[in-house]
Each structure stands twice: as C-alpha cells, then as structure tokens.
CSV table of C-alpha atoms in Angstrom, one decimal:
chain,number,residue,atom,x,y,z
A,1,MET,CA,-34.1,75.8,-18.1
A,2,SER,CA,-35.6,76.3,-20.4
A,3,THR,CA,-34.0,72.3,-18.5
A,4,GLU,CA,-33.2,72.6,-18.7
A,5,GLN,CA,-30.2,73.7,-16.6
A,6,THR,CA,-27.5,71.3,-17.8
A,7,ASN,CA,-25.0,73.7,-19.2
A,8,GLN,CA,-22.1,73.1,-16.9
A,9,ALA,CA,-20.6,70.2,-18.8
A,10,PRO,CA,-19.5,72.3,-21.8
A,11,ARG,CA,-17.9,74.8,-19.4
A,12,GLN,CA,-15.3,72.3,-18.5
A,13,HIS,CA,-13.5,73.2,-21.8
A,14,PRO,CA,-10.7,73.5,-22.5
A,15,ALA,CA,-10.1,70.1,-20.9
A,16,PRO,CA,-7.6,67.4,-21.4
A,17,PRO,CA,-8.7,65.0,-24.1
A,18,SER,CA,-9.1,62.2,-21.6
A,19,ASP,CA,-11.8,64.2,-19.8
A,20,LEU,CA,-14.0,64.7,-22.8
A,21,PRO,CA,-15.6,61.2,-23.0
A,22,SER,CA,-16.7,61.5,-19.3
A,23,SER,CA,-18.2,65.0,-19.9
A,24,ASP,CA,-19.9,63.8,-23.0
A,25,ARG,CA,-21.5,60.8,-21.2
A,26,ALA,CA,-22.7,63.0,-18.4
A,27,ALA,CA,-24.2,65.5,-20.8
A,28,ARG,CA,-25.9,62.8,-22.8
A,29,ARG,CA,-27.4,61.3,-19.7
A,30,ALA,CA,-28.8,64.7,-18.7
A,31,VAL,CA,-30.2,65.5,-22.1
A,32,THR,CA,-31.7,62.0,-22.5
A,33,LEU,CA,-33.3,61.6,-19.0
A,34,PHE,CA,-34.5,65.2,-18.5
A,35,PRO,CA,-37.3,65.0,-21.2
A,36,LEU,CA,-38.4,61.6,-19.7
A,37,LEU,CA,-38.6,63.2,-16.3
A,38,VAL,CA,-40.6,66.1,-17.5
A,39,ILE,CA,-43.0,63.8,-19.5
A,40,ALA,CA,-43.5,61.8,-16.3
A,41,ALA,CA,-44.2,64.9,-14.3
A,42,GLY,CA,-46.6,66.1,-16.9
A,43,ALA,CA,-48.5,62.8,-16.9
A,44,VAL,CA,-48.9,62.9,-13.1
A,45,GLY,CA,-50.2,66.4,-13.3
A,46,LEU,CA,-52.7,65.5,-16.0
A,47,LEU,CA,-53.9,62.3,-14.3
A,48,TRP,CA,-54.2,63.7,-10.7
A,49,PRO,CA,-54.5,67.5,-11.1
A,50,ALA,CA,-56.5,68.1,-7.9
A,51,HIS,CA,-53.5,67.1,-5.8
A,52,PHE,CA,-51.2,69.9,-7.2
A,53,THR,CA,-53.4,72.9,-8.1
A,54,GLY,CA,-52.6,74.5,-4.8
A,55,TRP,CA,-48.9,74.5,-5.6
A,56,ALA,CA,-49.2,77.3,-8.2
A,57,PRO,CA,-47.9,80.1,-5.9
A,58,GLY,CA,-44.6,78.3,-5.5
A,59,VAL,CA,-43.8,78.3,-9.2
A,60,PRO,CA,-41.8,81.6,-9.1
A,61,TRP,CA,-39.8,80.3,-6.2
A,62,LEU,CA,-39.0,77.1,-8.1
A,63,LEU,CA,-37.9,79.1,-11.1
A,64,GLY,CA,-35.7,81.1,-8.8
A,65,VAL,CA,-34.0,77.9,-7.8
A,66,VAL,CA,-33.3,77.0,-11.4
A,67,MET,CA,-31.9,80.4,-12.2
A,68,PHE,CA,-29.8,80.4,-9.1
A,69,SER,CA,-28.3,77.1,-10.2
A,70,MET,CA,-27.6,78.7,-13.6
A,71,GLY,CA,-25.8,81.5,-11.8
A,72,LEU,CA,-23.7,79.0,-9.9
A,73,THR,CA,-22.4,77.6,-13.2
A,74,LEU,CA,-21.3,81.0,-14.6
A,75,THR,CA,-17.9,82.5,-14.2
A,76,PRO,CA,-16.5,86.0,-15.0
A,77,PRO,CA,-14.8,84.7,-18.2
A,78,ASP,CA,-18.3,83.9,-19.5
A,79,PHE,CA,-19.0,87.7,-19.5
A,80,THR,CA,-15.6,88.8,-20.8
A,81,ALA,CA,-16.1,86.3,-23.7
A,82,VAL,CA,-18.9,88.6,-24.9
A,83,ALA,CA,-16.6,91.5,-25.4
A,84,LYS,CA,-14.2,89.3,-27.5
A,85,ARG,CA,-17.0,88.4,-30.0
A,86,PRO,CA,-19.5,91.3,-30.0
A,87,TRP,CA,-20.6,90.8,-33.6
A,88,ALA,CA,-21.5,87.1,-33.2
A,89,VAL,CA,-23.1,87.5,-29.8
A,90,GLY,CA,-25.0,90.6,-31.0
A,91,LEU,CA,-26.3,88.7,-34.0
A,92,GLY,CA,-27.4,85.8,-31.8
A,93,LEU,CA,-29.2,88.1,-29.4
A,94,VAL,CA,-31.0,89.9,-32.2
A,95,ALA,CA,-31.9,86.7,-34.0
A,96,HIS,CA,-33.3,85.2,-30.8
A,97,TYR,CA,-35.4,88.2,-29.8
A,98,VAL,CA,-36.6,88.7,-33.4
A,99,ILE,CA,-37.2,85.2,-34.8
A,100,MET,CA,-38.9,83.5,-31.9
A,101,PRO,CA,-41.3,86.3,-30.9
A,102,GLY,CA,-42.2,86.9,-34.6
A,103,LEU,CA,-42.8,83.2,-35.1
A,104,GLY,CA,-44.9,83.1,-32.0
A,105,TRP,CA,-47.2,85.8,-33.3
A,106,LEU,CA,-47.3,84.4,-36.8
A,107,ILE,CA,-48.2,80.9,-35.6
A,108,ALA,CA,-50.8,82.2,-33.1
A,109,THR,CA,-52.4,84.2,-35.9
A,110,ALA,CA,-52.2,81.5,-38.6
A,111,LEU,CA,-53.7,78.8,-36.4
A,112,ASP,CA,-56.3,81.3,-35.1
A,113,LEU,CA,-55.5,80.2,-31.5
A,114,PRO,CA,-57.8,81.2,-28.6
A,115,PRO,CA,-56.6,84.4,-26.8
A,116,GLN,CA,-55.2,82.5,-23.8
A,117,LEU,CA,-53.2,80.0,-25.9
A,118,ALA,CA,-52.1,82.7,-28.4
A,119,ALA,CA,-50.7,84.8,-25.6
A,120,GLY,CA,-49.0,81.7,-24.1
A,121,VAL,CA,-47.3,80.9,-27.5
A,122,ILE,CA,-46.1,84.5,-27.9
A,123,LEU,CA,-44.8,84.6,-24.3
A,124,VAL,CA,-42.7,81.5,-25.0
A,125,GLY,CA,-41.2,83.2,-28.0
A,126,CYS,CA,-40.4,86.4,-26.0
A,127,ALA,CA,-38.5,84.4,-23.3
A,128,PRO,CA,-34.7,84.3,-23.1
A,129,SER,CA,-32.7,81.3,-24.3
A,130,GLY,CA,-33.3,77.9,-22.7
A,131,THR,CA,-30.5,76.9,-20.4
A,132,ALA,CA,-30.2,73.5,-21.9
A,133,SER,CA,-29.1,75.1,-25.2
A,134,ASN,CA,-25.5,75.1,-24.0
A,135,VAL,CA,-25.2,71.4,-23.4
A,136,VAL,CA,-27.1,70.6,-26.6
A,137,THR,CA,-24.7,72.8,-28.5
A,138,PHE,CA,-21.9,70.8,-26.9
A,139,LEU,CA,-23.4,67.5,-28.0
A,140,ALA,CA,-23.9,68.9,-31.6
A,141,ARG,CA,-20.2,69.8,-31.7
A,142,GLY,CA,-21.2,73.4,-32.0
A,143,ASP,CA,-19.5,76.6,-30.7
A,144,VAL,CA,-20.1,76.3,-27.0
A,145,ALA,CA,-18.4,79.6,-26.1
A,146,LEU,CA,-20.8,81.5,-28.4
A,147,SER,CA,-23.8,79.5,-27.0
A,148,VAL,CA,-22.9,80.4,-23.4
A,149,SER,CA,-22.4,84.1,-24.3
A,150,VAL,CA,-25.7,84.4,-26.1
A,151,ALA,CA,-27.7,82.5,-23.4
A,152,THR,CA,-26.1,84.6,-20.6
A,153,VAL,CA,-26.8,88.0,-22.3
A,154,SER,CA,-30.3,87.1,-23.3
A,155,THR,CA,-31.1,86.1,-19.7
A,156,VAL,CA,-29.5,89.3,-18.3
A,157,LEU,CA,-31.5,91.4,-20.7
A,158,ALA,CA,-34.8,89.6,-20.3
A,159,PRO,CA,-36.3,92.1,-17.9
A,160,LEU,CA,-35.8,94.8,-20.4
A,161,ILE,CA,-36.8,92.9,-23.6
A,162,THR,CA,-39.4,90.2,-22.7
A,163,PRO,CA,-42.2,92.5,-21.1
A,164,PRO,CA,-42.3,95.1,-23.9
A,165,LEU,CA,-42.1,92.5,-26.6
A,166,THR,CA,-45.0,90.6,-25.0
A,167,LEU,CA,-47.0,93.7,-24.7
A,168,LEU,CA,-46.4,94.6,-28.4
A,169,LEU,CA,-47.2,91.2,-29.8
A,170,ALA,CA,-49.7,89.7,-27.3
A,171,GLY,CA,-51.5,92.9,-26.3
A,172,ARG,CA,-54.2,92.3,-29.0
A,173,PHE,CA,-55.1,89.0,-27.4
A,174,LEU,CA,-55.0,89.8,-23.7
A,175,ASP,CA,-54.2,92.7,-21.4
A,176,VAL,CA,-50.5,92.8,-20.6
A,177,ASP,CA,-49.1,94.6,-17.5
A,178,ALA,CA,-45.5,95.1,-18.7
A,179,GLY,CA,-44.4,97.0,-15.6
A,180,VAL,CA,-45.4,94.2,-13.2
A,181,MET,CA,-43.8,91.6,-15.6
A,182,VAL,CA,-40.5,93.5,-15.4
A,183,THR,CA,-40.5,93.2,-11.6
A,184,ASP,CA,-41.4,89.5,-11.7
A,185,ILE,CA,-38.5,88.8,-14.1
A,186,LEU,CA,-36.1,90.7,-12.0
A,187,LYS,CA,-37.1,88.7,-8.9
A,188,THR,CA,-37.3,85.3,-10.5
A,189,VAL,CA,-34.5,85.5,-13.1
A,190,LEU,CA,-32.0,88.3,-12.9
A,191,PHE,CA,-31.5,88.5,-9.1
A,192,PRO,CA,-31.2,84.7,-8.6
A,193,VAL,CA,-28.7,84.5,-11.5
A,194,LEU,CA,-26.6,87.3,-10.1
A,195,ALA,CA,-26.8,85.8,-6.6
A,196,GLY,CA,-25.5,82.5,-7.9
A,197,LEU,CA,-22.7,84.2,-9.8
A,198,ALA,CA,-21.7,86.0,-6.5
A,199,VAL,CA,-21.6,82.7,-4.6
A,200,ARG,CA,-19.5,81.2,-7.4
A,201,ILE,CA,-17.0,84.0,-7.1
A,202,VAL,CA,-16.8,83.9,-3.3
A,203,ALA,CA,-16.9,80.1,-2.8
A,204,GLY,CA,-15.7,78.8,-6.1
A,205,ARG,CA,-14.0,75.7,-4.8
A,206,PHE,CA,-17.1,74.6,-2.9
A,207,VAL,CA,-19.4,75.2,-5.9
A,208,ASP,CA,-17.0,73.2,-8.1
A,209,ARG,CA,-17.8,70.2,-6.1
A,210,LEU,CA,-21.5,70.6,-6.7
A,211,LEU,CA,-21.4,71.2,-10.5
A,212,ARG,CA,-22.3,67.6,-11.4
A,213,VAL,CA,-25.3,67.7,-9.0
A,214,LEU,CA,-26.7,71.0,-10.2
A,215,PRO,CA,-28.2,69.7,-13.5
A,216,TRP,CA,-30.3,67.2,-11.6
A,217,VAL,CA,-31.4,69.7,-9.0
A,218,SER,CA,-32.6,72.0,-11.8
A,219,ALA,CA,-34.1,69.1,-13.8
A,220,LEU,CA,-36.2,68.0,-10.8
A,221,THR,CA,-37.2,71.6,-10.1
A,222,ILE,CA,-38.3,72.2,-13.7
A,223,ALA,CA,-40.2,68.9,-13.6
A,224,VAL,CA,-42.1,70.1,-10.6
A,225,ILE,CA,-42.9,73.4,-12.4
A,226,VAL,CA,-44.3,71.4,-15.3
A,227,LEU,CA,-46.3,69.2,-12.9
A,228,VAL,CA,-47.9,72.3,-11.3
A,229,VAL,CA,-48.6,74.0,-14.7
A,230,VAL,CA,-50.1,70.9,-16.3
A,231,SER,CA,-52.3,70.2,-13.2
A,232,GLY,CA,-53.6,73.7,-13.5
A,233,SER,CA,-54.2,73.3,-17.2
A,234,ALA,CA,-55.5,69.7,-17.2
A,235,ALA,CA,-59.0,70.6,-18.6
A,236,ALA,CA,-57.5,72.9,-21.3
A,237,ILE,CA,-55.0,70.1,-22.3
A,238,LYS,CA,-57.9,67.7,-23.0
A,239,ASP,CA,-59.6,70.3,-25.2
A,240,ALA,CA,-56.7,71.7,-27.1
A,241,ALA,CA,-53.7,69.2,-26.8
A,242,ALA,CA,-53.3,68.6,-30.6
A,243,LEU,CA,-53.6,72.3,-31.4
A,244,VAL,CA,-51.0,73.3,-28.8
A,245,LEU,CA,-48.6,70.5,-29.8
A,246,LEU,CA,-48.8,71.6,-33.4
A,247,ALA,CA,-48.1,75.2,-32.4
A,248,VAL,CA,-45.1,74.2,-30.3
A,249,VAL,CA,-43.6,71.9,-32.9
A,250,LEU,CA,-43.8,74.6,-35.6
A,251,HIS,CA,-42.4,77.2,-33.2
A,252,ASN,CA,-39.5,75.2,-32.1
A,253,GLY,CA,-38.7,73.6,-35.5
A,254,LEU,CA,-38.8,76.8,-37.4
A,255,GLY,CA,-36.7,78.5,-34.7
A,256,LEU,CA,-34.0,75.9,-35.0
A,257,ALA,CA,-34.0,76.1,-38.8
A,258,LEU,CA,-34.0,79.9,-39.0
A,259,GLY,CA,-31.4,80.2,-36.2
A,260,TYR,CA,-29.0,77.9,-38.2
A,261,ALA,CA,-29.8,79.9,-41.3
A,262,ALA,CA,-29.0,83.2,-39.6
A,263,GLY,CA,-25.5,81.8,-38.7
A,264,LYS,CA,-24.9,80.6,-42.2
A,265,LEU,CA,-26.0,83.8,-43.8
A,266,ALA,CA,-23.7,85.7,-41.5
A,267,ARG,CA,-20.8,83.3,-42.5
A,268,LEU,CA,-20.1,82.4,-38.9
A,269,GLY,CA,-19.1,78.9,-39.8
A,270,ARG,CA,-20.8,75.5,-39.1
A,271,PRO,CA,-20.0,75.2,-35.4
A,272,ALA,CA,-21.3,78.8,-34.7
A,273,SER,CA,-24.3,78.2,-36.9
A,274,ARG,CA,-25.1,75.1,-34.8
A,275,ALA,CA,-24.9,77.2,-31.7
A,276,MET,CA,-27.2,79.8,-33.2
A,277,ALA,CA,-29.8,77.1,-34.0
A,278,PHE,CA,-30.2,76.1,-30.4
A,279,GLU,CA,-29.9,79.6,-29.0
A,280,VAL,CA,-32.8,80.7,-31.2
A,281,GLY,CA,-34.9,77.6,-31.1
A,282,MET,CA,-34.7,76.7,-27.4
A,283,GLN,CA,-36.5,78.9,-24.9
A,284,ASN,CA,-36.6,79.4,-21.1
A,285,SER,CA,-40.0,77.8,-21.0
A,286,GLY,CA,-39.9,77.6,-17.2
A,287,LEU,CA,-39.9,81.4,-17.1
A,288,ALA,CA,-42.7,81.6,-19.7
A,289,ALA,CA,-44.8,79.1,-17.7
A,290,SER,CA,-44.3,81.1,-14.5
A,291,LEU,CA,-45.2,84.5,-16.2
A,292,ALA,CA,-48.2,83.0,-18.0
A,293,SER,CA,-49.6,81.5,-14.7
A,294,ALA,CA,-49.0,84.8,-12.9
A,295,HIS,CA,-50.2,87.3,-15.5
A,296,PHE,CA,-52.7,85.4,-17.7
A,297,SER,CA,-54.1,82.0,-16.7
A,298,PRO,CA,-53.3,78.3,-16.4
A,299,ALA,CA,-54.4,77.8,-20.0
A,300,ALA,CA,-51.9,80.4,-21.2
A,301,ALA,CA,-49.1,78.4,-19.4
A,302,LEU,CA,-50.0,75.3,-21.4
A,303,PRO,CA,-47.8,76.1,-24.5
A,304,ALA,CA,-44.8,76.7,-22.2
A,305,ALA,CA,-45.4,73.3,-20.4
A,306,VAL,CA,-45.5,71.5,-23.8
A,307,PHE,CA,-42.5,73.4,-25.1
A,308,SER,CA,-40.5,72.5,-22.0
A,309,VAL,CA,-40.8,68.8,-23.0
A,310,TRP,CA,-40.7,69.1,-26.8
A,311,HIS,CA,-37.7,71.4,-27.2
A,312,ASN,CA,-35.5,69.1,-25.1
A,313,VAL,CA,-36.5,66.1,-27.2
A,314,SER,CA,-36.1,67.8,-30.5
A,315,GLY,CA,-32.9,69.5,-29.3
A,316,ALA,CA,-31.3,66.1,-28.4
A,317,VAL,CA,-32.4,64.6,-31.7
A,318,VAL,CA,-31.1,67.5,-33.8
A,319,ALA,CA,-27.8,67.6,-31.8
A,320,ALA,CA,-27.2,63.9,-32.5
A,321,TRP,CA,-27.9,64.5,-36.2
A,322,MET,CA,-25.5,67.5,-36.4
A,323,ALA,CA,-22.8,65.6,-34.5
A,324,ARG,CA,-23.0,62.7,-36.9
A,325,SER,CA,-22.8,65.1,-39.9
A,326,ALA,CA,-19.8,66.8,-38.3
A,327,ARG,CA,-18.0,63.4,-37.8
A,328,ARG,CA,-18.7,62.5,-41.5
A,329,ALA,CA,-17.3,65.8,-42.6
A,330,GLY,CA,-14.1,65.0,-40.7
C-alpha cells in the first residue's frame, strides 16, 4: 500500500515480449506519480488541517478499500507459488518480521524518540510488506514471483504477528492492547483481501478489465489516508519533522540494505536478493497509520505518514539503480 497498491503489472508475467514495454511504462508511471500524489496530499493536510481532522474515523474503511484492491489482484497461483519455494518465501518472511521491527526499536532507542513517535516507528516496522514492493521489484528486474509470495504471506499472517511484536517492542513506550489490534487487522486487512480474492475467483473476467484502474484507485485512497493522518498530526510535524524524517530514512534505508544482504547470504541469486530488499524495506504504512491513529495518537501515526511518502521515492530510485546495474551485467 504500503501504495502503494500497484502490484498488478508484474503479475502479467509470463507475457509475450511485445507486452513488456507497455507494462513497464504503466508501472513506471504508477511508481513515479504516486509519491507526488502523496506529497501533495500531505501538504494539503499540513496547510489546512482543520478541514480534515474530522475524517479520522474513516481511515480504517479507506485502508479496507486498499486491501480489497490488493485481493482483486491476487490469483490462486500466487498462493501455490509459496509451496514451490518454501525456503525462499520463509526466509523472506522471517527477514521481514525480524529486521524491520528490530530496526524500529533500535532507531527509536538510539534517537531517544518521544514515546508516541517511538511507538509509531516500531509499529511501522511491525507492519506487513508494502504493496508497492511487487511493482518496484519488477522495475528493478528482481524476482517478482518471490516478491508476490512474500508480500502475500506477510499480509495474511499480519493479524498473528504484528500485534504481539508491537506489544513486545513498543510496550515499554506506550500501553498496547494486542487483542483489539488483532481484531482491527482482521477487519481492515485480512477480510478485505480475502473478499477481493473471492471476487477475483468468481468474476475474473470482469476484474481483469479493471486491473489497470486499480492502482490509481488505491493510490488515491492512500493519498487520502495520508491527508487525514497529516492533518491530525500537523502540530507534531512542525515540532518534530526533522527527527521523524531522520528515523524514517534510517529505517527504510537499512531495511533495504539488510534485506538485500539476507538474500545474498542465503545465496538466492541477484534477482531474488533484489526482491528481498524491497520485501524487507518497504512496509504497509497505510496499515501502520491506521493502527497508530486508532490505538495510540495522531502523533504516533506521523512516522507512518512520512514512511508512506519516503519508501516509494527511495524504492523507485533504488529500483532504477538496480535495473541499470542488471543491464550492465548483461
């Protein structure tokens, strides 16, 4: 999400070679324009916060729209692919839910963040993979099948993993009601994804006609989420913008690097290592923002809002660099 939801272009593979340039252009437009859209939404929320603060109760519903869109892009082969590569998918899952939560805690502690911001950074780290990770992996000439598998499994398991991890790591900063958080993730993530998958199975031909529209529906929805979160955190942004940006840049950058390193150490090969980088370093920041707003405070949602912008920008840049390196290597 997180944008975030632009992962359907890679799923067109295997495709005839003549189709690849069109898919590539569509994916590049989505990845390029989405951060700009989110930046614009954040700026509006920061400049005119009073107009949108009443929208906060709608954030979980908006996230449900994003996750339903993700479900629409899934197909049964996405799940059977997991069984074909259990080692690689398992490694990606463990790396994601170990590296990013651990980095969140380390960064919050090292920077001595205020409790609300610390909990927000940790919550971002405990979220499942960002849905834009698939298309960024595609642009980086990475292993898209592995990326889709890890993102899907991390999302499905989020209700079981994210709440206890958040309780373990953020409990020293704020009170965490893990039980209620499980229910919220089921309602806003897992159920909408499964509902989207069911619609795809029942009405696949109709859904296929919508696949090129879904990324923009999700992008607009995530932009509105950022708008609402930023408007609720406008005062905190003015006081702690530099500190939060530093935390987010470190979190995302180290996640990308360590994810790639995990793939290399496991000898998965360069394409799979590129996929690992994005599956570890890119988070479902929309979910983190929703949970932070509901369970902590608007200030705790600030790291997720900043992460939503930054990880799409950094992901696009790193993907371009990796693609260029792959072309040079032949």
